[in-house]
Coordinates of C-alpha atoms and ligand atoms in Angstrom, one line a residue:
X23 CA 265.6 211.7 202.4
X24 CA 263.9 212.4 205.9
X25 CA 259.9 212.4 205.6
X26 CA 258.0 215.5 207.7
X27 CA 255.3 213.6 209.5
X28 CA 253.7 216.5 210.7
X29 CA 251.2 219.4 209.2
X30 CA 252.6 222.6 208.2
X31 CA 250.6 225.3 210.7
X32 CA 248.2 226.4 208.7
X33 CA 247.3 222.7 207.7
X34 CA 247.1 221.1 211.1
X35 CA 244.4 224.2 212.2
X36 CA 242.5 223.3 208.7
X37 CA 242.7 219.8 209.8
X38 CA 241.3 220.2 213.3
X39 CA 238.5 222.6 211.7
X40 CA 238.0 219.5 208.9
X41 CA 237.3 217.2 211.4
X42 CA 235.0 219.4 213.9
X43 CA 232.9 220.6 210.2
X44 CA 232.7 216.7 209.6
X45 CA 231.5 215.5 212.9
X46 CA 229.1 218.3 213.6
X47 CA 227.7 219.0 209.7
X48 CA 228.5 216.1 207.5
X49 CA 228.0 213.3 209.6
X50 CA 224.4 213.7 210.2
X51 CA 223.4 214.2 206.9
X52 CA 225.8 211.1 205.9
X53 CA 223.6 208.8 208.3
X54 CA 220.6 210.3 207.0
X55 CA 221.2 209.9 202.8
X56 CA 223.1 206.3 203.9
X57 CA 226.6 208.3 202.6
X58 CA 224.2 208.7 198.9
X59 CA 224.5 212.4 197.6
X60 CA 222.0 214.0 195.5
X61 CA 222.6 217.5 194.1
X62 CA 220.7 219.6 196.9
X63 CA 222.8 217.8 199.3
X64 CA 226.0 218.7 197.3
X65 CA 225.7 222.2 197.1
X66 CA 224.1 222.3 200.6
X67 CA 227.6 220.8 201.9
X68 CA 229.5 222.6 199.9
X69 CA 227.9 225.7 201.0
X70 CA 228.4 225.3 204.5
X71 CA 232.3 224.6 203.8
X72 CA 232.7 227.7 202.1
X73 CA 231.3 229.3 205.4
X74 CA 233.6 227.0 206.9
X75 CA 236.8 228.3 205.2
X76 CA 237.2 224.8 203.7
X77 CA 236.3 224.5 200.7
X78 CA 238.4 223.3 198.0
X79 CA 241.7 224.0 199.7
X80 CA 243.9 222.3 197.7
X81 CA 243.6 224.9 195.3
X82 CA 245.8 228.6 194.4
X83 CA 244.5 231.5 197.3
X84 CA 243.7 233.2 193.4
X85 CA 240.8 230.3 193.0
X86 CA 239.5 230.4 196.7
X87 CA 241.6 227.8 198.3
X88 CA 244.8 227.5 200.7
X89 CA 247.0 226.4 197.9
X90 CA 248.0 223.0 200.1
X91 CA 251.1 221.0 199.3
X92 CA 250.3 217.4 199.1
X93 CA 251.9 216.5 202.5
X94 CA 249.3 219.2 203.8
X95 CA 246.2 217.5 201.8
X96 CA 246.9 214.6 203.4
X97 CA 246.0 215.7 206.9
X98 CA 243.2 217.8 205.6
X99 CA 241.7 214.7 203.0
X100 CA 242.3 212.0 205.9
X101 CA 240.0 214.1 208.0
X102 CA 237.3 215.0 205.6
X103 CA 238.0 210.9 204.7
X104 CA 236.1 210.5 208.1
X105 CA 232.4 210.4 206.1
X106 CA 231.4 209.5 202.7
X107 CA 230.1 212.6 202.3
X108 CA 233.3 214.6 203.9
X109 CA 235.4 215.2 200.4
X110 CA 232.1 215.7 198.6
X111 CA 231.4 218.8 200.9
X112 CA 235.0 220.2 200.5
X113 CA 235.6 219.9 196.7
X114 CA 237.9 217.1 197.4
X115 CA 236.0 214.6 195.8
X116 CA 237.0 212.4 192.5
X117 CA 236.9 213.1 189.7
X118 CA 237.0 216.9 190.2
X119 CA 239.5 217.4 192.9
X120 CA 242.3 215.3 190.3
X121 CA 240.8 217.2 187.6
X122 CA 241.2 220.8 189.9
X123 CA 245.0 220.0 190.5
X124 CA 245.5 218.8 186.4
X125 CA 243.9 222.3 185.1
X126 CA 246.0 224.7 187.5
X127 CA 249.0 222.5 186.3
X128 CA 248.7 222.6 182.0
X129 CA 245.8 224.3 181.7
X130 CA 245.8 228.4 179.7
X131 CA 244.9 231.3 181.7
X132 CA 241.7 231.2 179.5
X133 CA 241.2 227.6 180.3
X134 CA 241.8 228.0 184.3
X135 CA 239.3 231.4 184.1
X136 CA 236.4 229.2 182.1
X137 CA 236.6 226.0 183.7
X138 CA 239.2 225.7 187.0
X139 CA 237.1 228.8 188.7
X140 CA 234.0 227.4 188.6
X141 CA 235.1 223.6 189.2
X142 CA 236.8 225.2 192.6
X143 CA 234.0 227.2 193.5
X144 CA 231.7 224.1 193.2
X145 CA 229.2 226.2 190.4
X146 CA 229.6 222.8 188.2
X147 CA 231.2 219.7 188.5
X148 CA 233.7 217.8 185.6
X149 CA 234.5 214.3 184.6
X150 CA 237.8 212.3 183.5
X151 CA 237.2 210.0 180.1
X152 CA 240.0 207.7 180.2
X153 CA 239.2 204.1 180.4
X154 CA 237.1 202.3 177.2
X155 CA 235.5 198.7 176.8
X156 CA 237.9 196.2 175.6
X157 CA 239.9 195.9 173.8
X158 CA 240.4 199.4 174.4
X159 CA 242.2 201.8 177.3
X160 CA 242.1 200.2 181.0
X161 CA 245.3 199.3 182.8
X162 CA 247.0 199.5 179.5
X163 CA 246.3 203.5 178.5
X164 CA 249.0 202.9 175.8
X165 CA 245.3 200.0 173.9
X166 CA 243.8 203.7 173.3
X167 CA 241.2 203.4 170.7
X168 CA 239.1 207.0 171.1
X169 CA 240.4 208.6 167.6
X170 CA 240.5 212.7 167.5
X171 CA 241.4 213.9 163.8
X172 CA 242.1 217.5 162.8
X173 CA 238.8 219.0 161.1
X174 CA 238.4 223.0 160.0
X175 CA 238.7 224.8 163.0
X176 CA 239.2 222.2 165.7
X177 CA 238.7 218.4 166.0
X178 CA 236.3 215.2 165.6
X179 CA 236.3 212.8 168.6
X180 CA 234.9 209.6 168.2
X181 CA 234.8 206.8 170.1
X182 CA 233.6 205.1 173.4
X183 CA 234.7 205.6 176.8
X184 CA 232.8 203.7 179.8
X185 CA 233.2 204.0 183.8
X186 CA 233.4 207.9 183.7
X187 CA 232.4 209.0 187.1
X188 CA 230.7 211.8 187.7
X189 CA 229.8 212.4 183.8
X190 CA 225.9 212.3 184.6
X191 CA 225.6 216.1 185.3
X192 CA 229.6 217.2 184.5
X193 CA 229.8 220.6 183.2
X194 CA 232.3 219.4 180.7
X195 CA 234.4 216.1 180.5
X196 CA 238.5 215.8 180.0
X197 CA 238.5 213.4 177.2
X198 CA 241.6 211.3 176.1
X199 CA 241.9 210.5 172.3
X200 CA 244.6 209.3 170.6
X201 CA 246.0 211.7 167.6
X202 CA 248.6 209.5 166.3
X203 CA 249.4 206.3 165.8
X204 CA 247.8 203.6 166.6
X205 CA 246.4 201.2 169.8
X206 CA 249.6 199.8 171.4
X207 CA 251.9 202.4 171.0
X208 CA 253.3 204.3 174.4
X209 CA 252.7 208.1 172.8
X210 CA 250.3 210.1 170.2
X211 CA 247.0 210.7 172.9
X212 CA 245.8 214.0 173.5
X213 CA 243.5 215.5 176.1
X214 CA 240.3 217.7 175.4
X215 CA 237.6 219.5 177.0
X216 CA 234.2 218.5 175.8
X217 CA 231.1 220.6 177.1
X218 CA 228.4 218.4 178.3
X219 CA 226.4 220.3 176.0
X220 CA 228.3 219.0 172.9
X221 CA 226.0 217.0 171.0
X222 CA 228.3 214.1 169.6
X223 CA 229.1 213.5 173.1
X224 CA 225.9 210.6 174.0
X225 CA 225.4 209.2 177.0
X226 CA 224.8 205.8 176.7
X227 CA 224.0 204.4 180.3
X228 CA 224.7 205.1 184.1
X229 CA 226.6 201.3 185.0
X230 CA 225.0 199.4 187.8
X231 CA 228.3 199.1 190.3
X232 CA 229.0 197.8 193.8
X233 CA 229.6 201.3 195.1
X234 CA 227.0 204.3 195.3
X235 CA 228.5 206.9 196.7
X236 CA 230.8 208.8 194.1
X237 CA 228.7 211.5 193.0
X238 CA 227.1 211.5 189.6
X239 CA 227.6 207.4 189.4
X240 CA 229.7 206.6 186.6
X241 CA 228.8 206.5 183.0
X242 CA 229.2 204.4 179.1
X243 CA 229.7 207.6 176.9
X244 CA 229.6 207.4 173.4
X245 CA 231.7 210.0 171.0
X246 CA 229.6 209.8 168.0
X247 CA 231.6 213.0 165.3
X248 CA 232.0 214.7 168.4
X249 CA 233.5 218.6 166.8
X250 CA 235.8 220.7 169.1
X251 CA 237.1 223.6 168.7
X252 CA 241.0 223.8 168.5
X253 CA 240.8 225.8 172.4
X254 CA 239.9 222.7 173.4
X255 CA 243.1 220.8 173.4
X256 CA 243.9 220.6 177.1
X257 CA 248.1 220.4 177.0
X258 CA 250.1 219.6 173.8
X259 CA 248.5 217.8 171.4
X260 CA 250.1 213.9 171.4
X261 CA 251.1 215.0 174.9
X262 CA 248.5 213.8 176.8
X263 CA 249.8 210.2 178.2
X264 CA 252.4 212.8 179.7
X265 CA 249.8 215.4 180.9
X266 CA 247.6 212.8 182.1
X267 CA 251.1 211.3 184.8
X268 CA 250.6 215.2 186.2
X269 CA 247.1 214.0 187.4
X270 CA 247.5 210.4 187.9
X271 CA 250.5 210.3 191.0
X272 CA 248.6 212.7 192.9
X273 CA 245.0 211.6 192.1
X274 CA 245.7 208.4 193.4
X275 CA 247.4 209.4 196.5
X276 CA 245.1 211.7 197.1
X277 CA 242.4 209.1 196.7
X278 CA 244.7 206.9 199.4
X279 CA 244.0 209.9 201.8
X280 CA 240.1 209.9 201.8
X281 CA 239.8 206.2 201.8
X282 CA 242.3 206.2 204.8
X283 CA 239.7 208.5 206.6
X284 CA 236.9 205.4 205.8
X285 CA 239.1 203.6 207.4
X286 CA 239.8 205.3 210.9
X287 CA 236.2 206.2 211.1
X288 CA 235.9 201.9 210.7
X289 CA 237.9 201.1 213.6
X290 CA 236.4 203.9 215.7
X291 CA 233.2 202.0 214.8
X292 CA 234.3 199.1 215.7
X293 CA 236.7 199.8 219.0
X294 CA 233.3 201.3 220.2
X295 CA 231.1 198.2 219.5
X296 CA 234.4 196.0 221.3
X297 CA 234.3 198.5 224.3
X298 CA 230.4 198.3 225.0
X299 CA 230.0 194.3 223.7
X300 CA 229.9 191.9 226.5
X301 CA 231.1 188.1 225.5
X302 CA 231.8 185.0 227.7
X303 CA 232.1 187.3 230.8
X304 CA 234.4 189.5 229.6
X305 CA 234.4 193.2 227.2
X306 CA 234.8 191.7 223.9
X307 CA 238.1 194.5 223.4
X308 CA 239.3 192.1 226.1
X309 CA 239.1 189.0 223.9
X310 CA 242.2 188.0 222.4
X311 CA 241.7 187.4 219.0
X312 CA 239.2 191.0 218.4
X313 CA 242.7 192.7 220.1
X314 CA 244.5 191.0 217.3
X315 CA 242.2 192.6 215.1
X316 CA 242.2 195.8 216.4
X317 CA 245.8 196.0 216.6
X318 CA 246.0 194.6 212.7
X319 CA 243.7 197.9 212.1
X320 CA 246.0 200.5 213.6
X321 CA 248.8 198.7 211.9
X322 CA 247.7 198.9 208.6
X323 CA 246.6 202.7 209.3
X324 CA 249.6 203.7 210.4
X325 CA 251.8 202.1 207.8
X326 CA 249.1 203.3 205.4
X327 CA 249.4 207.2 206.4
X328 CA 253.0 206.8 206.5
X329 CA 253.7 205.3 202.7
X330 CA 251.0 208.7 202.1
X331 CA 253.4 210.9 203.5
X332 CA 256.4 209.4 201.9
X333 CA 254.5 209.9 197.8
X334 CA 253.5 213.3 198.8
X335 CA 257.1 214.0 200.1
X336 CA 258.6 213.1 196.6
X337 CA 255.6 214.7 195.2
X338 CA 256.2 217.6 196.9
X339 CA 260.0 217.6 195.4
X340 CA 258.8 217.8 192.4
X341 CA 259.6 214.2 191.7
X342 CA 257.5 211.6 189.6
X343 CA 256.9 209.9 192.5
X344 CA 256.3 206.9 190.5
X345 CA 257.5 204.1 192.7
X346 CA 256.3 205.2 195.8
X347 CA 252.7 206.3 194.5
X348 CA 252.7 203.1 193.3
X349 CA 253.3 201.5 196.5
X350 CA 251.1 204.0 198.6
X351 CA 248.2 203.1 196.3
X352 CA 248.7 199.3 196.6
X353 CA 248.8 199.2 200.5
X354 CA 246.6 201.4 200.8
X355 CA 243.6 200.5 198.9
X356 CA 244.2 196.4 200.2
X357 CA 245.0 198.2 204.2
X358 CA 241.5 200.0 203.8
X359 CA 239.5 196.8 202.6
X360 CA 241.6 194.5 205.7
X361 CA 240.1 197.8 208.1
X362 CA 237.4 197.8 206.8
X363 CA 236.3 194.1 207.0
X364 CA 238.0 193.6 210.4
X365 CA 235.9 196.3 211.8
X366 CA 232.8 194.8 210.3
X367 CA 233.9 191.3 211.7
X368 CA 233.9 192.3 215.4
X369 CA 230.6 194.1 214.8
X370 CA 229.1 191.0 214.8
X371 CA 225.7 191.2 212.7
X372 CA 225.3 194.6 213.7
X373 CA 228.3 194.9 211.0
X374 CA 226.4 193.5 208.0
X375 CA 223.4 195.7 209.4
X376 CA 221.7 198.7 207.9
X377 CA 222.7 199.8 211.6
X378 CA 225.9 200.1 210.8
X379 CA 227.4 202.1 207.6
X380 CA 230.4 199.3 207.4
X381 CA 228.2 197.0 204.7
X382 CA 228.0 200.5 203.0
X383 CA 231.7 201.3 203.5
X384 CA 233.2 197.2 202.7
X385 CA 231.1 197.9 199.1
X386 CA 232.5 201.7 198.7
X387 CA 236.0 200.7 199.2
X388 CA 236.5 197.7 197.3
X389 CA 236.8 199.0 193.9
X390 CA 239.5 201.2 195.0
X391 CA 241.8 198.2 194.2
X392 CA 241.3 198.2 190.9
X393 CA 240.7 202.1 190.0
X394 CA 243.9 203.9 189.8
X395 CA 245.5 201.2 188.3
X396 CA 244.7 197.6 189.7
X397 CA 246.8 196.2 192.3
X398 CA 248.4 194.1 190.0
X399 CA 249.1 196.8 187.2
X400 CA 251.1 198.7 190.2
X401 CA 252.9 195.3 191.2
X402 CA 254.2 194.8 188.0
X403 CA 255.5 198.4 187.4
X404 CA 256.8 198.4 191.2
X405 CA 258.8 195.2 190.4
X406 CA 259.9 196.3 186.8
X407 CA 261.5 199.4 188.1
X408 CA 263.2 197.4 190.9
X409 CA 265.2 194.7 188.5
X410 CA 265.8 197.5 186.3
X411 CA 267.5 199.7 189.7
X412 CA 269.7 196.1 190.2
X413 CA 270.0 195.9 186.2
X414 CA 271.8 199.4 186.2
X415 CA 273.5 199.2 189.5
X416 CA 275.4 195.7 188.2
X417 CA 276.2 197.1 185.0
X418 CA 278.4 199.8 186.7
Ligands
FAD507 C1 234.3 202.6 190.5 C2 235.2 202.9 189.3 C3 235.4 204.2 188.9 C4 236.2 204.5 187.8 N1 236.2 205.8 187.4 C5 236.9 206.1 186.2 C6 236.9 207.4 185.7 O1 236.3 208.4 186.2 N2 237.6 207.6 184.5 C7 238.2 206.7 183.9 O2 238.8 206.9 182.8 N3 238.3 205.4 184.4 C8 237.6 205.1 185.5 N4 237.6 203.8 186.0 C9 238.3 202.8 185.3 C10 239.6 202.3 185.9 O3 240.6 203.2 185.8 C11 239.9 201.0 185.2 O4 239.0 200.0 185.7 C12 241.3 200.5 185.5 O5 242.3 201.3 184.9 C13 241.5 199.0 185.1 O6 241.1 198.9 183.7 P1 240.1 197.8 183.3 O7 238.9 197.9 184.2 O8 239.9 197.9 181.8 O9 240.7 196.4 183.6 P2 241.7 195.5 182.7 O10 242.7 196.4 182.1 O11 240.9 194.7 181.8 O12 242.4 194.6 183.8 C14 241.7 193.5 184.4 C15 242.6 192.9 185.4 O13 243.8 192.5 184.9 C16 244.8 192.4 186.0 N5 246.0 193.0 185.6 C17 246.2 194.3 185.2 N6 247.5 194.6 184.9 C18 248.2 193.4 185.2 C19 249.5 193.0 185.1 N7 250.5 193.8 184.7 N8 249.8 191.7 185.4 C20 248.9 190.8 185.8 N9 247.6 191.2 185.9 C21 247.2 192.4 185.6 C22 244.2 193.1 187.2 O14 243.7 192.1 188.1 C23 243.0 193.8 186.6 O15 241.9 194.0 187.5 C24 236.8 203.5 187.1 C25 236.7 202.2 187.6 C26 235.9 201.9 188.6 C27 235.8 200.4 189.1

């Protein structure tokens, strides 16, 4: 099937006006903070997007956004990708952005009115509970220990989740618990929306991490006879490995997008530095082996944006898009992290610098490979689903 590589109209105008509202109003602050958001800043950005005519725009027209398909985020995200701060100003950040598209997908009209409007307006912020210590839920959702059981009038969570992002500060987190059975089987989770304010939901401590700049940091929580009421199953109850595969293709593609922008703004970085840097009589961009880089750089973009466009497309079919998520996120987090470190590598010192935001950007990016699923965890899906394509085509 023939992959559109272009923006719809109305996308490729956002895009332009993404990119103008990044380099005029987000960069400056970006340099400033060192790509580090505190809460004024937040709402200050997201402020100015909303004057903008940006913000959130992945979302329904009904909840202030241009209801964008995901071929059309991807232009928009790429663009906003350009600074640290870009999807932060727009809405478009993680956790909240996945969290956004999950709620307007399975969420009640009671649900969407109490939590998806304000989340999309930027009034409050959310958080995803997944992933627990071991032996617990990581790559392997299916190791689930977080128990809900049925109580009068709702349910009692307990358990403990770690790397939440964004939980410090979250209006409310979207908690996955299993309901039946037990840790190893593929079914019985269910999701739940747990108000910060809840107080059997603990915070237990913000996790020192290579990266800084997802807002909010991200968070041990413990769920110590956290009640809920029954409203607060998010979904089907013992549907929520299913639910969760409505967030997860898309989240991580969409995450491919705004890394992708880190990594054009890299090689912009350093294609300047190679342009202006003189070496052995000649323009360093006229050195042989920092072309090869450079080149490497818009190879890997390129294929990067186009294994983007080619998830959204199935995506956008209404497709799983299993497979091809799966391979977007692979290249794409290892492409970024290659960009990323080639650009820092023809910077020269000025690259490991304070001088330069590519030290910041080299530690930002690199837990991208294993968030989303690891590398590896895609891998081994990617290949299983290819012997099992030769399995059924031979048995015919
Ligand atoms: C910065 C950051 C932010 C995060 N934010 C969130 C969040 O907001 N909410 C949330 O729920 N979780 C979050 N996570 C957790 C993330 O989803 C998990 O780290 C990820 O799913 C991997 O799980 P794990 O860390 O338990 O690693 P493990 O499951 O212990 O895996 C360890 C390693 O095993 C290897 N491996 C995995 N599968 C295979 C395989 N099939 N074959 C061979 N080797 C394999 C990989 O190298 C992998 O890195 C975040 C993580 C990071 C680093």
């Amino acid at each position: 099937m023939a992959v559109d590589l272009t923006p719809g109209p109305v996308a490729a105008e956002l895009a332009e006006r993404t990119a103008r509202f990044v380099r005029e109003t987000v960069l400056p602050v970006e340099e400033r903070h060192r790509g580090v958001s505190t809460e004024a800043i937040r709402r200050e950005l997201q402020r100015a997007a909303r004057e903008a005519g940006i913000l959130a725009p992945h979302v329904a027209p009904e909840f202030g956004g241009h209801g964008l398909d995901m071929r059309d985020r991807a232009f928009v995200f790429e663009a906003a990708g350009y600074s640290l701060l870009g999807p932060l100003a727009l809405n478009i950040a993680a956790p909240d952005e996945g969290n956004m598209h999950m709620l307007e997908a399975i969420a009640t009209p009671e649900q969407k009115e109490r939590r998806l409007r304000p989340l999309a307006a930027g009034d409050v912020r959310s958080c995803f509970a997944m992933t627990e210590p071991a032996p617990g839920a990581g790559s392997d959702p299916s190791a689930l220990t977080t128990r809900a059981e049925r109580v009068p009038g709702g349910w009692r969570i307990d358990g403990r989740k770690w790397f939440v992002t964004g939980a410090d500060g979250a209006a409310f987190a979207i908690v996955m618990a299993r309901t039946s059975g037990t840790p190893g089987d593929a079914g019985g989770a269910t999701m739940f929306l747990v108000e910060a304010t809840n107080p059997g939901m603990k915070i237990v401590r913000h996790i020192d991490t290579l990266d800084e700049s997802l807002f909010g940091g991200h968070l041990e929580l413990f769920f110590d006879g956290c009640l809920v009421p029954e409203n607060a199953v998010l979904g089907e109850v013992d549907e929520g490995f299913r639910h969760a595969r409505v967030r997860l293709g898309p989240a991580r593609t969409t995450h491919c997008m705004r890394w992708l922008g880190i990594a054009r703004r890299a090689q912009d970085i350093a294609v300047a530095r190679a342009t202006s840097r003189e070496l052995f009589g000649s323009r360093l961009a006229d050195l042989g082996m920092a072309q090869q880089m450079i080149a490497d750089n818009e190879i890997d973009i390129a294929a990067a944006h186009g294994l983007i466009l080619q998830a959204c497309a199935d995506l956008d079919r209404g497709g799983s898009g299993a497979q091809s998520t799966s391979i977007a996120k692979t290249f794409c987090a290892e492409a970024v992290w290659r960009v990323v470190d080639r650009s820092l590598q023809i910077c020269g010192s000025l690259g490991v610098s304070g001088d330069a935001l590519l030290g910041r950007f080299l530690r930002e990016v690199r837990p991208f490979r294993i968030y989303d699923g690891p590398s590896e965890t895609h891998r081994w899906a990617i290949a299983r689903r290819v012997v099992r394509r030769h399995e059924t085509a031979t048995a015919r």
